[in-house]
Amino acid sequence: MATTEECRGALDTLSDNLARADDDGVRSAAALDRSLSCHVTDLDVTFTGRLTDGRIDVRETLDGPPRERAEIRLAITGDDLVAMVGGELNFARAWASGRVRLEAGFRDLIRLRKLL
């Protein structure tokens, strides 16, 4: 089972990957300025912050589910988060099977699909 530190590291890696993206569609999608939460369900830990300037800025790590409703919300197990960022788990398949939950406004979902 992935640890809180490994999950935080995976989010940092994802942020670095977004910042280095060469694809215009990915850069455009990552350029959103939105509040963000990632609830790691098996650890019952939530990382909160912002997706801004093409990076994920994690500002807090909280015990339990998100306390406030972020504009972009992700719920995933720690192992799946680490595997997804490591390229071992395809987001679309994980989402379609219910292993990953992504919630956001319709326009944001359309833009975010380029990232995923």
XYZ file of N, CA and C in Angstrom:
348
model
N 0.839 -1.176 0.000
C 0.000 0.000 0.000
C 0.890 1.246 0.000
N 0.562 2.182 -0.877
C 1.335 3.419 -0.990
C 1.173 4.247 0.282
N 2.213 4.973 0.635
C 2.189 5.836 1.810
C 1.741 7.241 1.421
N 1.450 8.052 2.427
C 1.093 9.447 2.192
C 2.224 10.168 1.474
N 3.458 9.890 1.872
C 4.614 10.531 1.245
C 4.753 10.124 -0.219
N 4.505 8.856 -0.527
C 4.573 8.400 -1.921
C 3.482 9.069 -2.758
N 2.303 9.230 -2.187
C 1.213 9.891 -2.911
C 1.541 11.362 -3.148
N 2.082 12.015 -2.148
C 2.488 13.420 -2.315
C 3.564 13.516 -3.392
N 4.510 12.577 -3.375
C 5.545 12.554 -4.409
C 4.964 12.347 -5.794
N 3.928 11.509 -5.901
C 3.279 11.272 -7.193
C 2.618 12.557 -7.696
N 1.985 13.312 -6.801
C 1.379 14.589 -7.209
C 2.448 15.585 -7.640
N 3.586 15.590 -6.956
C 4.697 16.465 -7.357
C 5.222 16.070 -8.734
N 5.330 14.770 -8.979
C 5.780 14.279 -10.291
C 4.782 14.662 -11.378
N 3.493 14.507 -11.086
C 2.466 14.897 -12.045
C 2.563 16.386 -12.347
N 2.785 17.196 -11.328
C 2.945 18.633 -11.516
C 4.142 18.931 -12.417
N 5.268 18.261 -12.168
C 6.462 18.441 -13.006
C 6.196 18.034 -14.445
N 5.461 16.921 -14.632
C 5.131 16.456 -15.983
C 4.263 17.472 -16.719
N 3.300 18.059 -16.018
C 2.443 19.074 -16.638
C 3.260 20.295 -17.040
N 4.177 20.699 -16.184
C 4.993 21.889 -16.458
C 5.906 21.680 -17.659
N 6.316 20.440 -17.911
C 7.235 20.145 -19.023
C 6.522 19.754 -20.312
N 5.210 19.725 -20.324
C 4.453 19.262 -21.495
C 4.768 20.113 -22.717
N 4.997 19.441 -23.874
C 5.264 20.177 -25.115
C 3.993 20.343 -25.947
N 2.978 19.537 -25.693
C 1.745 19.571 -26.470
C 0.919 20.802 -26.090
N 0.496 21.577 -27.104
C -0.277 22.795 -26.849
C -1.586 22.511 -26.126
N -2.249 21.400 -26.470
C -3.511 21.044 -25.814
C -3.313 20.745 -24.341
N -2.241 20.047 -24.008
C -1.940 19.735 -22.613
C -1.598 21.011 -21.861
N -0.772 21.856 -22.462
C -0.407 23.127 -21.808
C -1.645 23.995 -21.579
N -2.545 24.023 -22.556
C -3.765 24.817 -22.430
C -4.644 24.278 -21.297
N -4.795 22.965 -21.221
C -5.610 22.368 -20.164
C -4.977 22.586 -18.796
N -3.672 22.480 -18.720
C -2.971 22.656 -17.444
C -2.952 24.111 -17.007
N -3.257 25.016 -17.919
C -3.221 26.444 -17.610
C -4.465 26.916 -16.847
N -5.371 26.012 -16.544
C -6.534 26.381 -15.749
C -6.087 26.933 -14.397
N -6.903 27.768 -13.816
C -6.672 28.231 -12.447
C -7.873 27.780 -11.630
N -7.726 26.634 -10.962
C -8.845 26.025 -10.247
C -8.377 25.452 -8.914
N -9.281 25.469 -7.935
C -9.001 24.759 -6.687
C -9.056 23.266 -6.981
N -8.283 22.506 -6.221
C -8.097 21.078 -6.518
C -8.048 20.293 -5.216
N -8.680 19.125 -5.205
C -8.513 18.201 -4.085
C -8.297 16.803 -4.636
N -7.443 16.062 -3.956
C -7.189 14.662 -4.301
C -7.354 13.857 -3.026
N -8.462 13.114 -2.948
C -8.724 12.280 -1.777
C -8.166 10.888 -2.044
N -7.187 10.489 -1.258
C -6.601 9.153 -1.360
C -7.448 8.281 -0.435
N -8.317 7.496 -1.052
C -9.387 6.836 -0.314
C -8.899 5.789 0.685
N -7.901 5.000 0.323
C -7.462 3.949 1.242
C -6.672 4.497 2.424
N -6.060 5.647 2.275
C -5.335 6.292 3.373
C -6.218 7.285 4.125
N -7.373 7.626 3.542
C -8.287 8.641 4.055
C -7.544 9.941 4.337
N -6.808 10.378 3.308
C -6.030 11.615 3.342
C -6.430 12.418 2.114
N -6.519 13.740 2.270
C -6.843 14.616 1.150
C -5.748 15.658 0.980
N -5.267 15.779 -0.242
C -4.335 16.850 -0.609
C -5.169 17.945 -1.249
N -5.006 19.176 -0.803
C -5.744 20.292 -1.390
C -4.759 21.347 -1.881
N -5.184 22.076 -2.879
C -4.342 23.137 -3.423
C -4.982 23.734 -4.646
N -4.137 24.101 -5.607
C -4.612 24.723 -6.842
C -3.866 24.141 -8.037
N -4.581 24.070 -9.141
C -3.984 23.845 -10.450
C -3.872 25.234 -11.042
N -2.646 25.713 -11.187
C -2.439 27.074 -11.675
C -1.100 27.178 -12.381
N -1.068 27.978 -13.439
C 0.165 28.191 -14.207
C 0.805 26.880 -14.653
N -0.021 25.894 -14.972
C 0.500 24.629 -15.475
C 1.117 23.736 -14.418
N 0.843 24.005 -13.157
C 1.409 23.202 -12.066
C 0.328 22.899 -11.035
N 0.553 21.838 -10.283
C -0.287 21.516 -9.140
C 0.441 22.016 -7.901
N -0.181 22.944 -7.207
C 0.393 23.520 -6.000
C -0.360 22.934 -4.803
N 0.213 21.890 -4.176
C -0.412 21.275 -3.003
C -0.124 22.166 -1.803
N -1.188 22.620 -1.163
C -1.033 23.552 -0.045
C -1.282 22.915 1.307
N -2.134 21.883 1.347
C -2.446 21.236 2.626
C -2.615 19.739 2.428
N -2.313 19.009 3.494
C -2.601 17.584 3.581
C -3.496 17.417 4.799
N -4.702 16.911 4.573
C -5.704 16.819 5.631
C -6.096 15.372 5.872
N -6.392 15.033 7.098
C -6.954 13.723 7.401
C -8.415 13.725 6.997
N -8.857 12.628 6.404
C -10.259 12.480 6.045
C -10.580 13.025 4.665
N -11.867 13.022 4.334
C -12.308 13.514 3.030
C -12.170 15.031 2.956
N -12.300 15.590 1.758
C -12.175 17.043 1.602
C -13.197 17.771 2.477
N -12.765 18.860 3.074
C -13.663 19.650 3.928
C -14.459 20.662 3.112
N -13.895 21.080 2.001
C -14.573 22.023 1.114
C -14.628 21.423 -0.280
N -15.579 21.870 -1.050
C -15.755 21.354 -2.408
C -14.841 22.118 -3.364
N -13.793 21.458 -3.817
C -12.872 22.065 -4.776
C -13.513 22.061 -6.163
N -12.998 22.913 -7.039
C -13.531 22.971 -8.410
C -13.172 21.715 -9.203
N -12.029 21.114 -8.903
C -11.630 19.843 -9.512
C -11.377 18.869 -8.370
N -12.076 17.719 -8.411
C -12.004 16.753 -7.327
C -11.634 15.378 -7.876
N -10.622 14.780 -7.279
C -10.150 13.458 -7.669
C -10.213 12.572 -6.445
N -10.710 11.339 -6.609
C -10.712 10.342 -5.537
C -10.104 9.070 -6.119
N -9.100 8.533 -5.430
C -8.320 7.425 -5.974
C -7.584 6.739 -4.816
N -7.257 5.468 -4.969
C -6.424 4.815 -3.960
C -4.979 5.255 -4.154
N -4.188 5.133 -3.109
C -2.784 5.522 -3.188
C -2.021 4.717 -4.228
N -2.230 3.403 -4.245
C -1.530 2.557 -5.225
C -1.894 2.953 -6.651
N -3.179 3.256 -6.881
C -3.603 3.648 -8.228
C -3.031 5.006 -8.613
N -2.946 5.943 -7.671
C -2.351 7.253 -7.953
C -0.888 7.100 -8.362
N -0.149 6.331 -7.593
C 1.274 6.120 -7.897
C 1.427 5.405 -9.237
N 0.589 4.397 -9.500
C 0.664 3.654 -10.768
C 0.275 4.532 -11.949
N -0.737 5.369 -11.782
C -1.177 6.235 -12.871
C -0.083 7.238 -13.238
N 0.494 7.882 -12.241
C 1.546 8.865 -12.513
C 2.785 8.171 -13.076
N 3.034 6.940 -12.638
C 4.173 6.176 -13.139
C 3.955 5.558 -14.511
N 2.767 5.748 -15.090
C 2.482 5.231 -16.428
C 2.063 3.771 -16.454
N 1.816 3.182 -15.297
C 1.434 1.768 -15.228
C -0.075 1.567 -15.234
N -0.832 2.645 -15.049
C -2.291 2.570 -15.018
C -2.845 3.637 -15.947
N -3.656 3.212 -16.895
C -4.283 4.130 -17.841
C -5.468 4.817 -17.173
N -5.456 6.153 -17.174
C -6.509 6.905 -16.499
C -7.882 6.575 -17.065
N -8.032 6.572 -18.373
C -9.350 6.363 -18.986
C -9.933 5.010 -18.577
N -9.131 3.980 -18.580
C -9.616 2.656 -18.171
C -9.964 2.632 -16.683
N -9.123 3.254 -15.873
C -9.380 3.294 -14.431
C -10.650 4.081 -14.136
N -10.853 5.177 -14.850
C -12.059 5.981 -14.667
C -13.296 5.208 -15.110
N -13.205 4.562 -16.266
C -14.342 3.810 -16.800
C -14.731 2.644 -15.888
N -13.764 2.071 -15.193
C -14.050 0.937 -14.315
C -14.435 1.380 -12.897
N -14.379 2.678 -12.625
C -14.749 3.186 -11.316
C -13.624 3.221 -10.304
N -12.415 2.905 -10.730
C -11.274 2.943 -9.806
C -10.856 4.370 -9.482
N -11.182 5.291 -10.365
C -10.842 6.706 -10.192
C -12.116 7.517 -10.377
N -12.330 8.484 -9.489
C -13.441 9.421 -9.661
C -12.862 10.803 -9.905
N -13.327 11.435 -10.962
C -12.946 12.808 -11.282
C -14.227 13.604 -11.420
N -14.319 14.679 -10.657
C -15.490 15.545 -10.716
C -15.024 16.968 -10.946
N -15.708 17.638 -11.854
C -15.409 19.037 -12.169
C -16.576 19.557 -13.006
N -16.573 20.855 -13.242
C -17.568 21.434 -14.132
C -17.393 20.891 -15.546
N -18.453 20.955 -16.327
C -18.432 20.386 -17.681
C -17.297 20.959 -18.531
N -17.153 22.270 -18.540
C -16.086 22.887 -19.352
C -14.710 22.429 -18.891
N -14.516 22.331 -17.585
C -13.228 21.872 -17.063
C -12.972 20.419 -17.455
N -14.007 19.586 -17.395
C -13.837 18.182 -17.791
C -13.402 18.076 -19.252
N -13.974 18.899 -20.113
C -13.598 18.890 -21.526
C -12.119 19.253 -21.680
N -11.670 20.260 -20.959
C -10.255 20.659 -21.038
C -9.348 19.632 -20.383
N -9.789 19.072 -19.259
C -8.952 18.125 -18.518
C -8.745 16.814 -19.270
N -9.661 16.440 -20.139
C -9.507 15.171 -20.863
C -8.217 15.151 -21.682
N -7.721 16.325 -22.068
C -6.452 16.407 -22.804
C -5.279 16.022 -21.923
N -5.415 16.236 -20.623
C -4.363 15.862 -19.687
C -4.336 14.373 -19.435
N -5.479 13.751 -19.571
C -5.629 12.387 -19.119
C -5.630 11.440 -20.274
